[in-house]
Coordinates of C-alpha atoms and ligand atoms in Angstrom, one line a residue:
M1 CA 6.5 -19.4 60.7
P2 CA 6.3 -16.6 63.2
R3 CA 5.8 -13.1 61.8
P4 CA 9.2 -11.4 61.4
L5 CA 10.2 -8.8 64.0
I6 CA 12.6 -6.0 63.3
V7 CA 13.7 -3.8 66.2
G8 CA 15.7 -0.6 66.1
N9 CA 17.6 -0.1 69.4
W10 CA 18.6 3.5 69.5
K11 CA 20.5 3.1 72.8
M12 CA 21.5 6.5 74.3
N13 CA 20.9 8.4 71.0
K14 CA 18.4 11.1 69.9
T15 CA 16.6 13.7 71.8
A16 CA 12.8 13.9 71.6
S17 CA 12.9 16.3 68.7
E18 CA 15.4 14.2 66.9
A19 CA 13.2 11.2 67.3
V20 CA 10.3 13.1 65.8
A21 CA 12.5 14.1 62.8
F22 CA 13.5 10.5 62.3
I23 CA 9.9 9.2 62.3
R24 CA 8.8 11.9 59.8
D25 CA 11.8 11.0 57.5
L26 CA 11.2 7.3 57.8
Y27 CA 7.5 7.7 56.9
E28 CA 8.6 9.5 53.7
R29 CA 10.8 6.6 52.8
V30 CA 8.5 3.7 53.7
S31 CA 4.9 4.5 52.8
A32 CA 3.2 1.1 53.0
S33 CA 3.2 -1.4 55.9
P34 CA 5.9 -4.0 55.6
H35 CA 5.2 -7.7 56.1
A36 CA 6.9 -7.6 59.5
D37 CA 6.4 -6.1 62.9
V38 CA 8.6 -3.1 63.1
V39 CA 9.7 -1.6 66.4
I40 CA 11.8 1.4 67.3
A41 CA 13.2 1.7 70.9
P42 CA 14.1 5.3 71.6
P43 CA 15.5 6.5 75.0
F44 CA 12.8 6.9 77.7
T45 CA 12.9 10.7 77.2
A46 CA 11.8 10.5 73.6
L47 CA 9.0 7.9 74.0
E48 CA 6.1 10.3 74.4
S49 CA 7.2 12.5 71.4
A50 CA 7.8 9.4 69.3
R51 CA 4.3 8.1 70.2
N52 CA 2.7 11.3 69.1
A53 CA 4.8 11.5 65.9
L54 CA 3.9 7.8 65.0
G55 CA 0.2 8.6 65.4
P56 CA -2.6 6.1 65.9
S57 CA -2.5 2.6 64.2
S58 CA 1.1 3.1 62.9
W59 CA 2.9 0.2 61.3
I60 CA 5.7 1.0 63.7
S61 CA 5.4 0.0 67.3
L62 CA 7.2 1.6 70.2
G63 CA 9.6 -0.3 72.4
A64 CA 11.6 0.7 75.5
Q65 CA 15.2 -0.3 76.1
D66 CA 14.8 -1.5 79.7
V67 CA 12.2 -1.7 82.5
H68 CA 12.2 -2.2 86.3
W69 CA 10.5 -5.3 87.7
E70 CA 8.5 -3.4 90.4
T71 CA 5.4 -1.5 89.6
Y72 CA 6.3 1.6 91.6
G73 CA 8.4 2.6 94.6
A74 CA 11.7 3.8 95.9
F75 CA 13.9 2.9 92.9
T76 CA 15.6 6.2 91.9
G77 CA 16.1 6.5 88.2
E78 CA 14.1 3.5 87.2
V79 CA 11.0 3.2 85.0
S80 CA 8.2 0.7 85.4
A81 CA 6.1 -1.4 83.0
P82 CA 2.8 0.6 83.7
M83 CA 4.7 3.8 82.9
L84 CA 5.8 2.4 79.6
R85 CA 2.3 1.0 78.8
E86 CA 0.8 4.4 79.3
L87 CA 3.1 5.7 76.6
D88 CA 1.8 3.0 74.3
C89 CA 5.0 0.9 74.4
R90 CA 4.3 -2.6 73.3
Y91 CA 7.8 -4.1 73.5
V92 CA 10.8 -3.8 75.9
I93 CA 14.4 -4.9 75.4
V94 CA 15.5 -6.8 78.5
G95 CA 19.0 -8.0 79.4
H96 CA 20.9 -6.2 76.6
S97 CA 24.6 -7.0 76.8
E98 CA 25.4 -3.4 77.4
R99 CA 23.2 -3.5 80.5
R100 CA 24.8 -6.7 81.6
T101 CA 28.3 -5.4 81.0
F102 CA 28.1 -1.8 82.1
F103 CA 25.3 -1.9 84.8
G104 CA 25.9 -5.4 86.3
E105 CA 22.6 -6.9 85.3
R106 CA 22.3 -10.5 86.2
D107 CA 19.9 -13.3 85.0
E108 CA 18.0 -13.2 88.2
N109 CA 16.9 -9.6 87.8
I110 CA 16.5 -10.0 84.0
Q111 CA 14.0 -12.8 84.7
K112 CA 12.1 -10.5 87.0
K113 CA 12.0 -7.9 84.3
V114 CA 10.7 -10.4 81.8
L115 CA 7.9 -11.5 84.2
A116 CA 7.0 -7.9 85.0
S117 CA 6.8 -7.0 81.3
L118 CA 4.4 -9.9 80.6
R119 CA 2.3 -9.1 83.7
H120 CA 1.7 -5.6 82.3
G121 CA 1.1 -6.4 78.7
L122 CA 4.6 -5.6 77.3
S123 CA 6.4 -8.1 75.0
P124 CA 9.9 -8.6 76.3
I125 CA 12.8 -9.1 73.9
L126 CA 15.2 -11.1 75.9
C127 CA 18.9 -10.6 74.8
V128 CA 21.4 -13.4 75.1
G129 CA 24.9 -13.8 73.7
E130 CA 28.4 -14.9 74.4
S131 CA 31.5 -12.7 75.0
L132 CA 34.6 -13.1 72.8
A133 CA 36.4 -14.9 75.6
E134 CA 33.5 -17.4 76.0
R135 CA 33.5 -18.0 72.3
E136 CA 37.2 -18.5 72.1
A137 CA 37.0 -20.9 75.0
G138 CA 34.4 -23.0 73.2
R139 CA 31.7 -22.0 75.7
T140 CA 29.2 -20.2 73.3
E141 CA 26.4 -22.7 73.8
S142 CA 26.8 -23.1 77.5
A143 CA 26.9 -19.3 78.0
V144 CA 23.8 -18.8 76.0
T145 CA 21.9 -21.7 77.5
A146 CA 22.7 -20.4 81.0
Q147 CA 21.3 -17.0 80.1
L148 CA 18.2 -18.6 78.6
S149 CA 17.6 -20.8 81.6
G150 CA 18.0 -17.8 84.0
G151 CA 16.0 -15.3 82.0
L152 CA 13.1 -17.7 81.1
A153 CA 12.9 -19.4 84.5
G154 CA 9.3 -20.0 85.6
L155 CA 7.7 -19.0 82.3
T156 CA 4.9 -20.9 80.7
T157 CA 4.1 -21.8 77.1
Q158 CA 1.4 -19.1 77.2
D159 CA 4.0 -16.5 78.4
L160 CA 6.4 -17.5 75.6
A161 CA 3.9 -16.5 73.0
A162 CA 4.6 -12.9 73.8
V163 CA 8.4 -13.2 74.2
A164 CA 11.1 -12.7 71.6
I165 CA 14.7 -13.8 72.1
A166 CA 17.5 -11.9 70.5
Y167 CA 20.8 -13.8 69.9
E168 CA 23.4 -11.1 70.1
P169 CA 27.1 -12.3 70.3
I170 CA 28.7 -9.5 72.3
W171 CA 31.8 -9.4 70.0
A172 CA 29.5 -8.5 67.1
I173 CA 27.6 -5.6 68.7
G174 CA 28.7 -2.2 67.3
T175 CA 31.9 -3.7 65.9
G176 CA 31.0 -4.1 62.2
R177 CA 32.0 -7.7 62.7
N178 CA 28.8 -9.8 62.4
A179 CA 28.4 -13.5 63.0
T180 CA 28.2 -15.6 59.9
P181 CA 24.5 -16.3 58.9
D182 CA 25.3 -20.0 59.3
D183 CA 26.6 -19.5 62.9
A184 CA 23.6 -17.2 63.8
G185 CA 21.2 -19.7 62.3
G186 CA 22.8 -22.6 64.2
M187 CA 22.6 -20.7 67.5
A188 CA 18.9 -19.8 66.7
E189 CA 18.3 -23.5 66.3
K190 CA 20.1 -24.2 69.6
I191 CA 18.0 -21.5 71.3
R192 CA 14.8 -23.0 70.0
S193 CA 15.7 -26.5 71.2
T194 CA 16.6 -25.1 74.6
V195 CA 13.2 -23.5 74.8
A196 CA 11.6 -26.8 73.8
D197 CA 13.6 -28.6 76.6
R198 CA 13.0 -26.0 79.3
I199 CA 9.4 -25.0 78.5
S200 CA 7.6 -26.9 75.6
S201 CA 7.8 -27.7 71.9
E202 CA 4.7 -25.5 71.4
A203 CA 6.6 -22.5 73.1
A204 CA 9.6 -23.3 70.9
S205 CA 7.8 -23.3 67.6
G206 CA 6.1 -19.9 68.3
V207 CA 8.9 -17.9 69.9
R208 CA 10.5 -15.3 67.6
I209 CA 14.3 -15.6 67.6
L210 CA 16.2 -12.6 66.3
Y211 CA 19.8 -12.1 65.3
G212 CA 21.6 -8.9 66.4
G213 CA 25.1 -7.7 65.9
S214 CA 26.2 -5.3 63.1
V215 CA 23.1 -6.0 61.0
N216 CA 22.8 -3.5 58.1
A217 CA 21.0 -3.0 54.8
A218 CA 23.6 -5.1 52.9
N219 CA 23.6 -8.2 55.1
I220 CA 19.9 -8.4 56.3
K221 CA 19.0 -10.7 53.4
D222 CA 21.7 -13.2 54.4
F223 CA 20.4 -13.5 57.9
M224 CA 16.8 -13.6 56.9
A225 CA 17.6 -16.3 54.4
K226 CA 18.1 -18.6 57.4
S227 CA 14.8 -20.2 58.3
E228 CA 15.7 -20.4 62.0
I229 CA 16.0 -16.6 62.3
D230 CA 12.7 -14.6 62.6
G231 CA 14.0 -11.1 62.5
A232 CA 16.7 -8.7 63.7
L233 CA 17.7 -6.4 66.5
V234 CA 19.5 -3.5 64.9
G235 CA 21.6 -0.9 66.8
G236 CA 23.8 1.4 64.7
A237 CA 22.0 1.0 61.4
S238 CA 18.7 1.9 63.0
L239 CA 19.8 5.4 63.8
D240 CA 19.7 6.7 60.3
P241 CA 16.3 6.7 58.6
D242 CA 17.8 5.9 55.2
N243 CA 19.6 2.8 56.5
F244 CA 16.7 1.7 58.7
A245 CA 14.3 2.1 55.7
S246 CA 16.6 0.0 53.6
I247 CA 16.4 -2.8 56.2
V248 CA 12.6 -2.5 56.6
R249 CA 12.2 -2.7 52.8
Y250 CA 13.4 -6.2 52.9
W251 CA 9.8 -7.1 54.0
M252 CA 8.0 -5.0 51.4
Ligands
PEP301 C1 22.3 -3.8 69.5 O1 22.4 -2.7 70.0 O2 21.6 -4.7 70.0 C2 23.1 -4.1 68.3 C3 23.0 -5.3 67.7 O3 23.9 -3.1 67.8 P1 24.6 -3.0 66.4 O4 23.6 -3.3 65.4 O5 25.2 -1.6 66.3 O6 25.7 -4.1 66.4

């Protein structure tokens, strides 16, 4: 069984000083290391302060919410993988549905971001998930499989050891309307078999598959009861230290 991974995606929330206050508060609430890899993904502007507040050898790792595929250059507004590594980021969310929907991200560029992350020692968390229209048209599996094929194109078994995949049905993100644990578990199984077909069975058995979409302290145990699901990507409920601590305590 892969080690569980729990990621708090703060989206465009919290200034640097608010990030520091969050970390201090969370440390008060969770004093021992949980049996899971715990990641917070603040906005770029709060990464350095968050790194300093976490301190060395923290049980919490830092993640970024996006990355550009080039190392440097004329890409106004973008941030590269080496810039994130220098701030001690270990993870990066790639292809979040909000980036696909609001910023026109396509699988082709998402795949380049996955590769650039790996090249520079960042673990990408590749987000996939169907829209409500796709779900209602019975196209959930084909939509997710297409995103996987695009995002993971050209990756090797060795690459996959550092990749996590988050299944996030778009209709469940920030809506309070989560997928049922059975549905999420079924999709996680489908994702794993797609990785086995496209890459290898070794890659499939090691890759961490998370569920995301209105996860909270009350429902985390139902998702984690599914053996196909290795962790969670949490948006809204990761913003409040009390809520996030309640989720993390599942692994104490
Ligand atoms: C997300 O941001 O990836 C997410 C799942 O958000 P929420 O938990 O708020 O639905």
